[in-house]
Amino acid sequence: MVFWDGYVSDEVMGTIAPIVVYWLYAGFYHLLPPLDRYRMHSRKEEQLRNLVSLPTVVKGVLLQQAVQALVAISMFKVTSRMGAIDKPVQPPLLIQAGRVLVAMLIMDSWQYFAHRYMHHNKFLYRHVHSQHHKLVVPYAIGALYNHPLEGLLLDTVGGALSFLFSGITPRTSVFFFSFAVIKTVDDHCGLRLPGNPFHFIFQNNTAYHDIHHQLHGTKYNFSQPFFAMWDKILGTHMPYTLVKRLDGGFEARPVKIQ
């Protein structure tokens, strides 16, 4: 039993919940006080180094989410007609957890290789992926600020593959995709807040992804949004130490690879 039973279908909730969760969680970070002691970059850096305005970022995110919603609705309709999700019965919790883990691994694998290719293909980087890197100093609302083609190929297709091949039900997908959105927003929030469980559970976190957004890290730390395994397996992992800046906050300082 879930709170939307009798109001909307699992498919509809799986489409709208990640969008609502994105703006609630990103909005929470946006409304926080400056918290200079916990920032990965100073507010001055954010103003000077970022190449795009907040209104432009908001418009870009809304466009990507509109495309994602259309693809999600189409995917649910197609699979429903095929009988793949005709009144699915929720499996036991342990089985659901295993399928969610599979979905996480599928999404991570797709995004790692697609993301890495966009960095190594000069045309795709210049005309597509560079839009995301206009936010040199990431912040929460900009987590999904991408070129529409990148949003389709990395996030939307990656999400569809993780749903189709992991065996999760539409109801489980509501929680999985909402969690993936929360994790993605947190990785871009630019804050190293004490007690944030993502910083302890996942090696791939705010500081890890901040390295990738800097000039020295653009060919490293491609992994997103959950695990860092592909970076470590394929030699694109850039280790770092977290040091306190003299003007307050933290800096993810790369460690020289021997």
Short mmCIF file of C-alpha atoms in Angstrom, two decimals:
data_model
loop_
_atom_site.label_atom_id
_atom_site.label_comp_id
_atom_site.label_asym_id
_atom_site.label_seq_id
_atom_site.Cartn_x
_atom_site.Cartn_y
_atom_site.Cartn_z
CA MET A 1 0.00 0.00 0.00
CA VAL A 2 1.31 3.41 -1.00
CA PHE A 3 -0.19 6.85 -0.51
CA TRP A 4 -1.05 7.33 -4.20
CA ASP A 5 -3.17 4.15 -4.43
CA GLY A 6 -6.59 5.04 -5.78
CA TYR A 7 -5.43 8.42 -7.06
CA VAL A 8 -2.88 7.81 -9.81
CA SER A 9 -1.25 4.74 -11.31
CA ASP A 10 2.26 3.62 -10.48
CA GLU A 11 3.25 4.55 -14.03
CA VAL A 12 2.05 8.13 -13.66
CA MET A 13 3.68 8.45 -10.25
CA GLY A 14 6.93 7.03 -11.66
CA THR A 15 6.86 9.81 -14.23
CA ILE A 16 6.06 12.79 -12.00
CA ALA A 17 7.65 11.82 -8.67
CA PRO A 18 11.30 12.21 -9.79
CA ILE A 19 10.51 15.68 -11.16
CA VAL A 20 8.80 16.78 -7.96
CA VAL A 21 11.57 15.26 -5.83
CA TYR A 22 14.21 17.05 -7.91
CA TRP A 23 12.75 20.50 -7.28
CA LEU A 24 12.01 19.82 -3.62
CA TYR A 25 15.54 18.57 -2.87
CA ALA A 26 17.35 21.07 -5.08
CA GLY A 27 15.10 23.82 -3.75
CA PHE A 28 16.01 22.83 -0.20
CA TYR A 29 19.70 23.34 -0.99
CA HIS A 30 18.99 26.59 -2.82
CA LEU A 31 17.13 28.05 0.16
CA LEU A 32 19.84 27.19 2.70
CA PRO A 33 21.90 30.09 4.12
CA PRO A 34 25.38 30.56 2.56
CA LEU A 35 27.08 28.00 4.85
CA ASP A 36 30.53 29.20 3.75
CA ARG A 37 32.23 26.79 6.17
CA TYR A 38 30.96 23.81 4.18
CA ARG A 39 31.19 25.00 0.58
CA MET A 40 33.46 23.31 -1.96
CA HIS A 41 33.90 26.70 -3.65
CA SER A 42 33.34 30.23 -2.44
CA ARG A 43 30.30 32.21 -3.54
CA LYS A 44 32.66 34.55 -5.39
CA GLU A 45 34.04 31.62 -7.37
CA GLU A 46 30.51 30.55 -8.27
CA GLN A 47 29.71 34.00 -9.63
CA LEU A 48 32.98 34.43 -11.54
CA ARG A 49 33.63 30.97 -12.94
CA ASN A 50 30.18 29.77 -13.98
CA LEU A 51 29.34 30.65 -17.56
CA VAL A 52 25.55 30.49 -17.42
CA SER A 53 22.88 32.24 -15.34
CA LEU A 54 20.47 30.59 -12.93
CA PRO A 55 17.35 31.37 -15.07
CA THR A 56 19.01 29.70 -18.06
CA VAL A 57 19.85 26.68 -15.92
CA VAL A 58 16.25 26.40 -14.69
CA LYS A 59 14.93 26.52 -18.26
CA GLY A 60 17.41 23.86 -19.37
CA VAL A 61 16.45 21.53 -16.52
CA LEU A 62 12.74 21.93 -17.21
CA LEU A 63 13.31 21.09 -20.88
CA GLN A 64 15.18 17.91 -19.98
CA GLN A 65 12.48 16.88 -17.52
CA ALA A 66 9.78 17.42 -20.15
CA VAL A 67 11.62 15.08 -22.51
CA GLN A 68 12.12 12.53 -19.73
CA ALA A 69 8.42 12.60 -18.87
CA LEU A 70 7.41 11.97 -22.49
CA VAL A 71 9.85 9.05 -22.80
CA ALA A 72 8.73 7.57 -19.47
CA ILE A 73 5.06 7.72 -20.41
CA SER A 74 5.80 6.12 -23.79
CA MET A 75 7.92 3.38 -22.18
CA PHE A 76 5.24 2.48 -19.64
CA LYS A 77 2.58 2.36 -22.38
CA VAL A 78 4.66 0.11 -24.61
CA THR A 79 5.60 -2.33 -21.85
CA SER A 80 2.00 -2.39 -20.61
CA ARG A 81 0.70 -3.33 -24.07
CA MET A 82 3.29 -6.08 -24.28
CA GLY A 83 1.97 -7.47 -21.04
CA ALA A 84 5.30 -6.95 -19.32
CA ILE A 85 3.81 -4.93 -16.49
CA ASP A 86 0.14 -6.03 -16.52
CA LYS A 87 -0.91 -5.60 -12.88
CA PRO A 88 2.51 -6.65 -11.54
CA VAL A 89 2.69 -8.22 -8.11
CA GLN A 90 5.30 -6.71 -5.83
CA PRO A 91 7.93 -9.36 -5.09
CA PRO A 92 9.34 -9.89 -1.57
CA LEU A 93 11.41 -7.01 -0.23
CA LEU A 94 14.72 -8.88 -0.54
CA ILE A 95 14.08 -9.59 -4.22
CA GLN A 96 13.11 -5.97 -4.80
CA ALA A 97 16.36 -4.85 -3.16
CA GLY A 98 18.37 -7.17 -5.41
CA ARG A 99 16.65 -5.83 -8.52
CA VAL A 100 17.24 -2.25 -7.41
CA LEU A 101 20.94 -3.06 -7.05
CA VAL A 102 20.93 -4.46 -10.59
CA ALA A 103 19.19 -1.29 -11.79
CA MET A 104 21.87 0.82 -10.09
CA LEU A 105 24.65 -1.15 -11.79
CA ILE A 106 22.96 -0.87 -15.20
CA MET A 107 22.46 2.86 -14.84
CA ASP A 108 26.04 3.36 -13.62
CA SER A 109 27.48 1.32 -16.49
CA TRP A 110 25.49 3.13 -19.17
CA GLN A 111 26.25 6.57 -17.78
CA TYR A 112 29.96 5.87 -17.28
CA PHE A 113 30.64 4.78 -20.85
CA ALA A 114 28.34 7.35 -22.47
CA HIS A 115 29.71 10.12 -20.26
CA ARG A 116 33.31 9.14 -20.93
CA TYR A 117 32.69 8.97 -24.68
CA MET A 118 31.24 12.48 -24.65
CA HIS A 119 34.51 13.72 -23.17
CA HIS A 120 36.71 11.91 -25.66
CA ASN A 121 34.69 12.71 -28.77
CA LYS A 122 35.63 16.32 -29.53
CA PHE A 123 32.47 17.05 -31.52
CA LEU A 124 30.14 15.72 -28.81
CA TYR A 125 32.03 17.51 -26.07
CA ARG A 126 32.11 20.85 -27.87
CA HIS A 127 28.51 20.82 -29.08
CA VAL A 128 26.74 18.75 -26.42
CA HIS A 129 28.44 17.88 -23.13
CA SER A 130 30.23 21.20 -22.66
CA GLN A 131 26.86 22.74 -21.75
CA HIS A 132 26.88 20.85 -18.45
CA HIS A 133 30.46 21.96 -17.77
CA LYS A 134 29.51 25.61 -18.05
CA LEU A 135 28.78 25.13 -14.36
CA VAL A 136 32.41 24.92 -13.29
CA VAL A 137 31.20 25.39 -9.73
CA PRO A 138 28.26 22.97 -9.50
CA TYR A 139 25.14 23.70 -7.48
CA ALA A 140 22.04 21.64 -6.74
CA ILE A 141 19.56 23.14 -9.20
CA GLY A 142 22.06 22.64 -12.03
CA ALA A 143 22.43 18.88 -11.49
CA LEU A 144 20.38 18.14 -14.63
CA TYR A 145 21.47 21.15 -16.65
CA ASN A 146 22.43 19.36 -19.85
CA HIS A 147 22.12 19.72 -23.59
CA PRO A 148 18.77 18.10 -24.57
CA LEU A 149 20.60 15.39 -26.54
CA GLU A 150 22.78 14.53 -23.56
CA GLY A 151 19.77 14.46 -21.26
CA LEU A 152 18.11 12.02 -23.64
CA LEU A 153 21.14 9.76 -24.18
CA LEU A 154 22.62 9.66 -20.68
CA ASP A 155 19.78 10.13 -18.22
CA THR A 156 16.61 9.17 -20.07
CA VAL A 157 17.97 6.17 -22.00
CA GLY A 158 19.99 5.07 -18.97
CA GLY A 159 16.88 5.17 -16.83
CA ALA A 160 14.84 3.25 -19.39
CA LEU A 161 17.50 0.53 -19.67
CA SER A 162 17.78 0.17 -15.91
CA PHE A 163 14.00 -0.25 -15.67
CA LEU A 164 13.61 -2.66 -18.57
CA PHE A 165 16.52 -5.00 -17.77
CA SER A 166 16.51 -5.05 -13.96
CA GLY A 167 12.99 -6.37 -13.55
CA ILE A 168 11.86 -3.68 -11.12
CA THR A 169 8.13 -2.99 -11.15
CA PRO A 170 6.63 0.42 -11.90
CA ARG A 171 5.93 0.85 -8.18
CA THR A 172 9.52 0.10 -7.25
CA SER A 173 10.71 2.42 -10.03
CA VAL A 174 9.00 5.35 -8.27
CA PHE A 175 11.39 4.94 -5.35
CA PHE A 176 14.41 3.99 -7.46
CA PHE A 177 14.22 6.97 -9.81
CA SER A 178 13.43 9.36 -6.97
CA PHE A 179 16.49 8.10 -5.10
CA ALA A 180 18.64 8.44 -8.23
CA VAL A 181 17.49 12.05 -8.57
CA ILE A 182 18.28 12.80 -4.92
CA LYS A 183 21.75 11.29 -5.33
CA THR A 184 22.43 13.27 -8.52
CA VAL A 185 21.33 16.54 -6.91
CA ASP A 186 23.46 15.83 -3.85
CA ASP A 187 26.54 15.13 -5.99
CA HIS A 188 26.18 18.60 -7.52
CA CYS A 189 25.15 20.53 -4.39
CA GLY A 190 28.63 21.94 -3.76
CA LEU A 191 28.34 21.48 0.00
CA ARG A 192 30.16 19.09 2.32
CA LEU A 193 27.59 19.10 5.10
CA PRO A 194 28.38 17.21 8.31
CA GLY A 195 26.25 14.14 8.81
CA ASN A 196 25.28 13.81 5.14
CA PRO A 197 25.00 10.01 4.74
CA PHE A 198 25.88 10.12 1.03
CA HIS A 199 29.41 11.23 1.93
CA PHE A 200 29.94 8.10 4.01
CA ILE A 201 27.97 5.48 2.10
CA PHE A 202 29.17 6.43 -1.40
CA GLN A 203 32.72 7.18 -2.51
CA ASN A 204 31.11 8.86 -5.52
CA ASN A 205 29.86 11.99 -3.76
CA THR A 206 29.97 15.80 -3.87
CA ALA A 207 33.76 16.09 -3.60
CA TYR A 208 34.35 13.20 -6.01
CA HIS A 209 32.21 14.79 -8.71
CA ASP A 210 33.58 18.26 -8.02
CA ILE A 211 36.99 16.99 -9.17
CA HIS A 212 35.43 16.10 -12.53
CA HIS A 213 34.05 19.63 -12.99
CA GLN A 214 37.51 21.19 -12.61
CA LEU A 215 39.98 21.55 -15.49
CA HIS A 216 42.43 19.04 -14.03
CA GLY A 217 39.69 16.42 -13.62
CA THR A 218 37.72 16.52 -16.85
CA LYS A 219 39.22 13.21 -18.01
CA TYR A 220 38.69 11.54 -14.63
CA ASN A 221 35.90 10.58 -12.23
CA PHE A 222 33.30 9.92 -14.92
CA SER A 223 31.27 7.59 -12.70
CA GLN A 224 27.74 8.64 -11.81
CA PRO A 225 25.43 8.52 -10.00
CA PHE A 226 26.10 5.70 -7.52
CA PHE A 227 29.40 3.82 -7.52
CA ALA A 228 32.99 4.57 -8.53
CA MET A 229 33.78 1.05 -9.76
CA TRP A 230 34.24 1.78 -13.47
CA ASP A 231 36.66 4.62 -12.79
CA LYS A 232 38.77 2.29 -10.65
CA ILE A 233 38.60 -0.64 -13.06
CA LEU A 234 39.44 1.41 -16.17
CA GLY A 235 42.03 3.80 -14.73
CA THR A 236 40.02 7.03 -14.73
CA HIS A 237 39.83 7.37 -10.96
CA MET A 238 41.46 10.52 -9.58
CA PRO A 239 41.97 10.24 -5.82
CA TYR A 240 41.90 13.39 -3.74
CA THR A 241 42.28 14.74 -0.25
CA LEU A 242 39.75 17.05 1.32
CA VAL A 243 41.47 20.09 2.83
CA LYS A 244 40.10 23.20 4.50
CA ARG A 245 40.53 26.45 2.59
CA LEU A 246 41.95 29.48 4.36
CA ASP A 247 38.89 31.53 3.39
CA GLY A 248 36.54 28.85 4.73
CA GLY A 249 35.01 25.73 3.25
CA PHE A 250 36.72 22.77 1.63
CA GLU A 251 38.79 21.95 -1.42
CA ALA A 252 39.03 18.56 -3.11
CA ARG A 253 42.75 18.50 -3.86
CA PRO A 254 43.93 15.81 -6.33
CA VAL A 255 46.53 13.32 -5.15
CA LYS A 256 49.31 12.64 -7.63
CA ILE A 257 48.91 9.22 -9.21
CA GLN A 258 52.16 7.27 -9.11
#
